[in-house]
Coordinates of C-alpha atoms and ligand atoms in Angstrom, one line a residue:
X1 CA 7.3 -5.3 -0.6
X2 CA 9.6 -2.4 -0.4
X3 CA 12.7 -2.9 -3.0
X4 CA 15.2 -1.7 0.0
X5 CA 15.2 -2.0 4.1
X6 CA 14.7 1.8 4.4
X7 CA 11.0 2.0 2.7
X8 CA 8.6 2.1 5.3
X9 CA 5.9 -0.8 5.7
X10 CA 2.4 -0.3 3.9
X11 CA -0.3 1.2 5.6
X12 CA -2.5 -2.1 7.0
X13 CA -5.3 -1.5 5.1
X14 CA -7.0 0.5 2.4
X15 CA -9.0 2.3 5.6
X16 CA -6.0 3.4 6.8
X17 CA -4.6 4.7 3.5
X18 CA -7.8 6.7 2.9
X19 CA -8.0 8.2 6.3
X20 CA -4.5 9.4 6.2
X21 CA -4.8 11.0 2.4
X22 CA -7.8 12.7 3.6
X23 CA -6.2 13.8 6.9
X24 CA -3.8 14.9 4.4
X25 CA -6.1 16.6 2.4
X26 CA -8.5 18.5 4.8
X27 CA -6.9 21.3 5.9
X28 CA -6.6 25.5 6.0
X29 CA -7.6 24.7 2.4
X30 CA -11.2 23.2 3.5
X31 CA -12.1 24.8 6.4
X32 CA -10.6 28.4 5.5
X33 CA -9.9 29.4 1.8
X34 CA -12.6 27.1 0.1
X35 CA -15.8 29.3 2.4
X36 CA -13.7 32.6 1.6
X37 CA -13.3 31.8 -2.3
X38 CA -17.0 30.8 -2.4
X39 CA -18.3 33.9 -0.5
X40 CA -15.9 36.0 -3.1
X41 CA -17.1 34.3 -6.0
X42 CA -20.9 34.5 -5.5
X43 CA -21.6 31.2 -4.0
X44 CA -23.6 28.5 -6.3
X45 CA -22.3 28.7 -9.5
X46 CA -18.7 29.2 -7.8
X47 CA -19.5 25.4 -6.2
X48 CA -20.6 23.9 -9.4
X49 CA -17.2 25.2 -11.2
X50 CA -15.2 23.6 -8.4
X51 CA -16.9 20.7 -8.5
X52 CA -15.9 20.4 -12.1
X53 CA -12.7 21.2 -11.5
X54 CA -12.1 18.2 -9.2
X55 CA -13.5 16.4 -11.5
X56 CA -11.1 17.1 -14.5
X57 CA -8.0 18.0 -12.2
X58 CA -8.2 16.7 -8.9
X59 CA -8.8 13.6 -9.4
X60 CA -7.0 12.3 -12.4
X61 CA -4.2 13.8 -10.6
X62 CA -4.7 12.2 -7.6
X63 CA -5.2 8.8 -9.2
X64 CA -1.7 9.7 -11.0
X65 CA 0.4 10.4 -8.2
X66 CA -1.2 7.3 -6.2
X67 CA -0.4 5.3 -9.3
X68 CA 3.3 6.8 -9.4
X69 CA 3.7 6.0 -5.7
X70 CA 2.2 2.5 -6.1
X71 CA 4.4 1.5 -9.4
X72 CA 7.4 2.9 -7.5
X73 CA 7.2 2.0 -4.1
X74 CA 10.2 3.7 -3.5
X75 CA 11.0 7.8 -2.2
X76 CA 9.4 10.3 -4.4
X77 CA 13.1 10.9 -6.0
X78 CA 13.9 7.2 -6.7
X79 CA 10.3 6.3 -7.6
X80 CA 11.1 9.0 -10.7
X81 CA 14.6 8.0 -11.4
X82 CA 13.6 4.6 -11.4
X83 CA 10.1 4.9 -13.6
X84 CA 12.4 7.5 -15.9
X85 CA 15.2 5.1 -16.1
X86 CA 17.4 7.3 -14.8
X87 CA 16.2 10.6 -17.0
X88 CA 18.0 14.0 -15.7
X89 CA 14.4 15.7 -16.3
X90 CA 12.5 13.4 -14.0
X91 CA 15.1 13.7 -11.3
X92 CA 14.9 17.0 -11.0
X93 CA 10.7 17.0 -10.8
X94 CA 11.1 14.5 -7.8
X95 CA 13.4 16.9 -6.1
X96 CA 11.6 19.8 -6.9
X97 CA 8.5 18.0 -5.3
X98 CA 10.6 17.5 -1.8
X99 CA 11.9 21.3 -2.0
X100 CA 8.1 22.1 -2.4
X101 CA 7.2 19.9 0.3
X102 CA 9.9 21.1 2.7
X103 CA 9.4 25.0 2.2
X104 CA 5.5 24.2 2.6
X105 CA 6.1 22.2 6.2
X106 CA 8.5 25.2 7.1
X107 CA 5.8 27.8 7.3
X108 CA 2.6 25.8 7.4
X109 CA 4.3 24.6 11.3
X110 CA 4.0 28.3 12.2
X111 CA 0.7 28.5 10.9
X112 CA -0.1 25.2 12.7
X113 CA 1.4 26.6 15.8
X114 CA -0.8 30.1 16.4
X115 CA -3.8 27.4 16.6
X116 CA -2.2 25.8 19.6
X117 CA -2.2 28.9 21.0
X118 CA -5.1 30.5 20.3
X119 CA -6.6 27.3 21.6
X120 CA -4.8 27.6 25.4
X121 CA -5.7 31.1 25.3
X122 CA -9.3 30.6 24.2
X123 CA -9.3 28.0 27.4
X124 CA -8.3 30.5 29.4
X125 CA -10.8 32.7 28.4
X126 CA -7.8 35.4 27.5
X127 CA -9.2 36.2 24.1
X128 CA -12.5 37.2 25.9
X129 CA -11.3 41.0 26.1
X130 CA -10.8 41.6 23.0
X131 CA -13.4 43.2 20.2
X132 CA -13.4 43.5 16.0
X133 CA -11.2 47.0 16.8
X134 CA -8.7 45.6 19.2
X135 CA -8.2 42.0 18.4
X136 CA -6.2 42.5 15.1
X137 CA -3.5 44.6 16.9
X138 CA -3.8 41.7 19.7
X139 CA -2.8 39.2 16.5
X140 CA -0.3 41.7 15.3
X141 CA 1.6 41.4 18.7
X142 CA 1.2 37.9 18.9
X143 CA 2.7 37.1 15.6
X144 CA 5.3 39.4 16.1
X145 CA 6.1 37.8 19.2
X146 CA 9.4 36.3 18.6
X147 CA 10.0 33.8 21.6
X148 CA 6.1 32.9 21.4
X149 CA 6.6 32.4 17.3
X150 CA 9.3 30.2 17.8
X151 CA 7.9 28.6 20.6
X152 CA 4.5 27.0 19.2
X153 CA 6.4 26.2 16.1
X154 CA 8.5 23.9 17.7
X155 CA 5.8 22.3 19.5
X156 CA 4.3 21.3 16.8
X157 CA 7.3 20.0 14.8
X158 CA 8.0 18.3 17.8
X159 CA 4.5 16.9 17.8
X160 CA 4.8 15.8 13.6
X161 CA 7.9 14.4 14.1
X162 CA 7.0 12.3 17.2
X163 CA 4.4 11.1 14.9
X164 CA 6.1 10.5 11.4
X165 CA 9.0 8.8 13.8
X166 CA 6.7 5.8 14.5
X167 CA 6.5 5.4 10.9
X168 CA 3.4 4.5 8.3
X169 CA 1.8 2.6 11.6
X170 CA 2.3 5.9 13.7
X171 CA 0.8 7.6 11.0
X172 CA -2.1 5.5 10.4
X173 CA -2.6 5.2 14.3
X174 CA -2.9 9.4 15.0
X175 CA -4.7 9.7 11.7
X176 CA -7.6 6.7 12.9
X177 CA -7.8 9.3 16.2
X178 CA -7.4 12.4 14.8
X179 CA -10.1 12.3 11.6
X180 CA -13.2 11.5 13.2
X181 CA -12.3 13.8 16.3
X182 CA -12.0 16.6 13.6
X183 CA -15.2 15.7 12.0
X184 CA -16.9 15.1 15.5
X185 CA -15.7 19.1 16.3
X186 CA -16.7 20.5 12.8
X187 CA -20.1 18.9 13.5
X188 CA -20.4 20.1 16.7
X189 CA -19.4 23.7 16.1
X190 CA -21.5 23.9 12.8
X191 CA -24.3 23.0 14.8
X192 CA -24.1 25.3 17.2
X193 CA -23.3 27.8 14.3
X194 CA -26.8 26.7 12.8
X195 CA -28.9 27.1 15.8
X196 CA -27.7 30.3 16.7
X197 CA -28.6 32.0 13.4
X198 CA -30.3 29.8 11.2
X199 CA -30.2 27.8 7.8
X200 CA -31.5 29.2 4.8
X201 CA -29.2 32.3 4.2
X202 CA -26.0 30.1 3.8
X203 CA -27.8 27.4 2.3
X204 CA -29.4 29.6 -0.7
X205 CA -25.9 31.0 -0.9
X206 CA -24.3 27.9 -1.5
X207 CA -26.9 26.3 -3.7
X208 CA -28.3 29.2 -5.4
X209 CA -26.9 29.1 -9.0
X210 CA -26.6 32.4 -10.6
X211 CA -24.1 32.5 -13.2
X212 CA -24.0 35.8 -14.0
X213 CA -21.9 36.3 -11.1
X214 CA -19.0 34.2 -12.0
X215 CA -16.3 35.7 -13.4
X216 CA -13.2 34.3 -15.7
X217 CA -11.1 34.7 -12.7
X218 CA -13.5 32.6 -10.7
X219 CA -13.3 29.6 -12.7
X220 CA -9.3 29.7 -12.6
X221 CA -9.5 30.4 -8.8
X222 CA -11.7 26.8 -8.5
X223 CA -9.2 24.9 -10.8
X224 CA -6.5 26.2 -8.6
X225 CA -8.3 25.3 -5.6
X226 CA -9.1 21.9 -6.4
X227 CA -5.6 21.3 -6.8
X228 CA -4.6 22.2 -3.4
X229 CA -7.4 21.2 -1.7
X230 CA -6.6 17.8 -2.5
X231 CA -2.5 18.0 -1.6
X232 CA -1.5 17.4 -5.2
X233 CA 1.8 18.6 -6.7
X234 CA 4.6 17.8 -4.3
X235 CA 4.9 14.3 -3.8
X236 CA 2.8 13.8 -0.6
X237 CA -0.1 11.4 -2.3
X238 CA 2.8 9.7 -3.9
X239 CA 4.6 8.8 -0.5
X240 CA 1.5 7.5 0.5
X241 CA 0.5 5.7 -2.8
X242 CA 4.1 3.8 -2.5
X243 CA 2.4 2.6 1.1
X244 CA -0.7 1.2 -0.6
X245 CA -1.2 -2.5 0.3
X246 CA -1.3 -4.5 -2.7
X247 CA -5.1 -5.3 -4.2
X248 CA -6.4 -1.9 -2.9
X249 CA -9.1 -0.7 -5.6
X250 CA -7.1 2.9 -5.9
X251 CA -10.0 4.6 -8.3
X252 CA -12.3 3.0 -5.0
X253 CA -9.7 4.9 -2.4
X254 CA -9.7 8.1 -4.6
X255 CA -13.1 8.7 -4.8
X256 CA -13.7 8.4 -1.4
X257 CA -10.9 11.1 -0.7
X258 CA -12.6 13.0 -3.0
X259 CA -15.9 13.1 -1.5
X260 CA -14.9 13.4 2.3
X261 CA -12.3 16.7 1.3
X262 CA -15.3 18.2 -0.6
X263 CA -17.7 17.2 2.1
X264 CA -15.6 19.2 4.9
X265 CA -15.0 21.8 2.7
X266 CA -18.8 22.3 2.5
X267 CA -19.7 21.5 6.1
X268 CA -17.1 24.6 6.6
X269 CA -19.5 26.7 4.9
X270 CA -21.9 25.5 6.7
X271 CA -20.2 26.2 10.1
X272 CA -18.8 30.0 9.4
X273 CA -21.4 31.3 6.9
X274 CA -24.2 31.8 9.5
X275 CA -22.0 33.2 11.7
X276 CA -20.7 36.0 8.6
X277 CA -24.5 36.5 7.4
X278 CA -26.4 36.1 10.9
X279 CA -23.7 38.8 12.3
X280 CA -23.0 41.0 9.3
X281 CA -19.6 40.4 9.7
X282 CA -17.1 40.9 6.3
X283 CA -15.4 38.1 5.3
X284 CA -12.0 39.3 5.1
X285 CA -9.3 38.7 2.2
X286 CA -6.7 38.3 4.7
X287 CA -5.6 34.8 6.0
X288 CA -5.3 36.2 9.6
X289 CA -9.5 36.0 9.5
X290 CA -9.3 33.1 11.6
X291 CA -7.1 34.5 14.1
X292 CA -9.2 37.6 14.4
X293 CA -12.8 38.3 13.3
X294 CA -13.8 34.5 13.8
X295 CA -12.5 34.8 17.2
X296 CA -15.1 38.1 18.0
X297 CA -17.7 36.1 17.0
X298 CA -16.9 33.4 19.1
X299 CA -16.9 35.4 22.3
X300 CA -20.3 36.8 21.2
X301 CA -22.0 33.0 21.6
X302 CA -23.0 32.0 24.7
X303 CA -19.9 29.8 26.4
X304 CA -18.3 31.0 23.5
X305 CA -14.7 30.6 25.0
X306 CA -15.1 26.6 24.9
X307 CA -16.6 26.6 21.4
X308 CA -13.7 29.0 20.4
X309 CA -11.3 26.4 22.1
X310 CA -13.1 23.4 20.1
X311 CA -12.5 25.3 17.0
X312 CA -8.9 26.1 17.1
X313 CA -8.1 22.5 18.5
X314 CA -10.1 21.5 15.4
X315 CA -8.0 23.8 13.3
X316 CA -4.6 22.0 14.8
X317 CA -6.1 18.5 14.5
X318 CA -6.5 19.5 10.4
X319 CA -3.2 20.9 10.5
X320 CA -1.6 17.8 12.1
X321 CA -2.6 15.1 9.6
X322 CA -1.4 17.6 6.9
X323 CA 2.1 18.7 8.6
X324 CA 2.7 14.6 9.0
X325 CA 2.0 13.8 5.1
X326 CA 4.3 16.7 4.6
X327 CA 7.7 15.4 6.8
X328 CA 7.1 11.9 5.5
X329 CA 8.6 12.2 1.7
X330 CA 11.3 14.5 3.4
X331 CA 12.2 11.6 5.8
X332 CA 11.6 8.5 3.1
X333 CA 13.9 10.5 0.5
X334 CA 17.1 11.2 3.4
X335 CA 16.1 7.5 5.1
X336 CA 16.7 5.7 1.7
X337 CA 18.9 8.2 -0.2
X338 CA 21.4 8.3 2.3
X339 CA 20.8 4.6 3.8
X340 CA 20.1 5.9 7.7
X341 CA 17.8 4.2 9.6
X342 CA 14.2 5.8 9.8
X343 CA 14.4 7.1 13.0
X344 CA 17.3 9.0 12.2
X345 CA 16.3 10.4 9.3
X346 CA 13.1 11.6 11.1
X347 CA 14.8 13.5 13.5
X348 CA 17.4 15.0 10.9
X349 CA 14.4 15.9 8.6
X350 CA 12.4 17.6 11.3
X351 CA 15.4 19.3 13.0
X352 CA 16.4 21.0 9.3
X353 CA 12.9 21.8 8.6
X354 CA 12.6 23.0 12.2
X355 CA 15.7 25.4 11.6
X356 CA 14.3 26.6 8.3
X357 CA 10.8 27.5 10.4
X358 CA 12.5 29.7 12.2
X359 CA 12.9 32.6 9.5
X360 CA 9.3 32.2 9.0
X361 CA 8.5 32.6 12.4
X362 CA 10.5 35.5 12.8
X363 CA 9.3 37.2 9.6
X364 CA 6.1 38.7 10.9
X365 CA 7.2 41.3 13.0
X366 CA 10.1 39.8 15.7
X367 CA 13.0 40.0 13.0
X368 CA 13.4 43.6 11.0
X369 CA 15.7 42.1 8.1
X370 CA 13.2 38.7 8.1
X371 CA 10.1 40.9 8.1
X372 CA 11.6 43.4 5.1
X373 CA 12.0 40.5 2.8
X374 CA 8.7 39.6 4.2
X375 CA 10.2 35.8 4.4
X376 CA 6.7 34.2 5.3
X377 CA 5.1 35.4 2.1
X378 CA 7.7 34.5 -0.1
X379 CA 8.1 31.0 1.1
X380 CA 4.3 30.8 0.5
X381 CA 4.1 32.3 -3.1
X382 CA 7.4 30.5 -4.3
X383 CA 6.2 27.1 -2.7
X384 CA 2.0 27.2 -3.3
X385 CA 2.2 29.1 -6.8
X386 CA 5.0 27.6 -8.5
X387 CA 6.0 24.8 -6.6
X388 CA 2.6 22.9 -6.8
X389 CA 1.1 23.7 -10.0
X390 CA 4.6 23.0 -11.6
X391 CA 4.7 19.6 -9.8
X392 CA 1.1 18.9 -10.7
X393 CA 1.4 19.7 -14.4
X394 CA 4.9 17.2 -14.7
X395 CA 2.2 14.8 -12.9
X396 CA 0.4 14.8 -15.6
X397 CA 2.5 14.3 -18.4
X398 CA 4.6 12.1 -16.8
X399 CA 1.6 9.2 -16.3
X400 CA 0.1 10.4 -19.7
X401 CA 3.2 10.0 -22.0
X402 CA 5.8 8.1 -19.9
X403 CA 4.2 5.8 -18.2
X404 CA 2.5 3.0 -20.6
X405 CA -1.0 2.3 -20.9
X406 CA -0.1 -1.3 -19.7
X407 CA 0.8 0.2 -16.4
X408 CA -2.4 2.4 -16.1
X409 CA -4.3 -0.5 -16.9
X410 CA -2.5 -2.6 -14.3
X411 CA -2.9 -0.2 -11.5
X412 CA -6.4 1.3 -11.8
X413 CA -7.4 -2.4 -12.3
X414 CA -9.6 -1.7 -15.1
X415 CA -10.2 -2.4 -18.6
X416 CA -8.8 -0.6 -21.6
X417 CA -12.5 -0.1 -23.3
X418 CA -13.9 1.1 -20.1
X419 CA -15.2 4.6 -19.9
X420 CA -13.5 5.4 -17.0
X421 CA -10.5 4.8 -18.4
X422 CA -11.2 7.2 -21.8
X423 CA -12.1 9.8 -19.1
X424 CA -9.1 9.5 -17.0
X425 CA -6.7 9.0 -20.2
X426 CA -8.0 12.3 -22.0
X427 CA -8.0 13.9 -18.6
X428 CA -3.9 13.3 -17.7
X429 CA -3.1 13.5 -21.5
X430 CA -4.9 16.6 -22.5
X431 CA -7.5 18.4 -20.3
X432 CA -5.8 18.6 -16.9
X433 CA -2.2 19.7 -18.4
X434 CA -3.6 22.6 -20.5
X435 CA -5.7 23.8 -17.3
X436 CA -2.8 23.7 -15.0
X437 CA -1.0 25.8 -18.0
X438 CA -3.9 28.3 -17.8
X439 CA -3.7 28.8 -14.0
X440 CA 0.7 29.2 -14.9
X441 CA 0.2 31.6 -17.6
X442 CA -2.4 33.6 -15.2
X443 CA 0.3 33.5 -12.3
X444 CA 2.5 35.1 -14.7
X445 CA 0.0 38.0 -15.8
X446 CA -0.8 36.4 -20.0
X447 CA -4.1 36.8 -18.4
Ligands
LIG1 N1 -4.5 20.2 1.4 C1 -4.0 21.2 2.4 C2 -5.8 22.0 2.6 O1 -5.9 21.9 1.9 C3 -3.1 22.3 2.1 C4 -2.2 21.1 1.1 C5 -1.9 21.9 -0.1 C6 -1.4 20.3 2.0 N2 -0.6 20.6 -0.3 C7 -0.4 20.1 1.0 C8 -1.0 19.7 3.0 C9 0.4 19.2 0.7 C10 -0.3 18.9 3.3 C11 0.5 18.4 2.2 O2 -5.8 22.9 3.5

């Protein structure tokens, strides 16, 4: 039950909740970043370290966020306020999480807009003319084209707002259509890629455990990614958790979310690696790889324009199920704290985010000043490096030291003496915060 009339309805079932969380978790992190960092860090051994990071940082934090949301049953800010008995520090933590989701959404929508444009261009065969020499310039001129950037950012924010406007039910309906399609598209592209370029190189690379290639920085990278890929540290899982129907087993739900997120990351490797290994393409460092090198590679395949169109549509779907999860915490905050109805709150939130996002949209060449201060990169750096990690460490400390073990046990529905509870408590109290602290110290440059 909601504490006031402004809090949205619960998800209709635990399946709806799980799909919505998987939708939030599966995004560019799985489709691009995981294959890329795994490649950079030498394959198999890194995958093992990543899986360990998921167990020691990802899962405990995911459980923690859902637990906070479920006990609070309000927007992120009010939840921290109530559960901490109005403590000033924890209210700031709630506010910080909201600010982070606001900033991330503003530029995520710009990138998501690129996928829409590439989808349309692929269908019209407009990308076929580019070669690996010319595609880079095409991409730069596209992101530097102010009106195109604003148009596609606007379309994407509109789609996001339209779904969130319909409340939890709208989100649930959308993810139930988008996620199975996304899964299907990944399977199709993976099959095309494997049948054109073979399976064994990719398989050997991913599952050959050569620890000699592992560096200390790989471990930190794996830790950081475990965190990012599950959408932790910014209140998204807290708000979805607040819509969790009673009697849902949150341990089981979290395990499913973790499983599907990891599965999608591994499948993305089997989608991209065969192309990389088969064509001798270099995985390049820049985030533009999805819009440059891969585009050219798709063109080389039979019916390449359709495969390319399917791929960009896939990425757009993955982004859309993430952007709705980013808008929701903001909408619930505005609606509940300012007591305005949800629909108006959605319009207002989407409008604010859209306006702020324009600054990022114009900062890749369209506007001189914004480009010079690299607004887009600054926003990304601040929110994803600082906002997420600070949010994450606070969440684990909050659950580990502020919430009582009675609350833990009640929400997890397990016995105090159970092995799982010892694992959970050891992680949230000690292991998870220490690991996140290591990530933060590395970012500051201590190591
Ligand atoms: N998990 C998303 C991915 O893997 C990215 C992400 C991080 C995210 N934090 C988020 C998405 C919060 C939505 C909400 O691509």
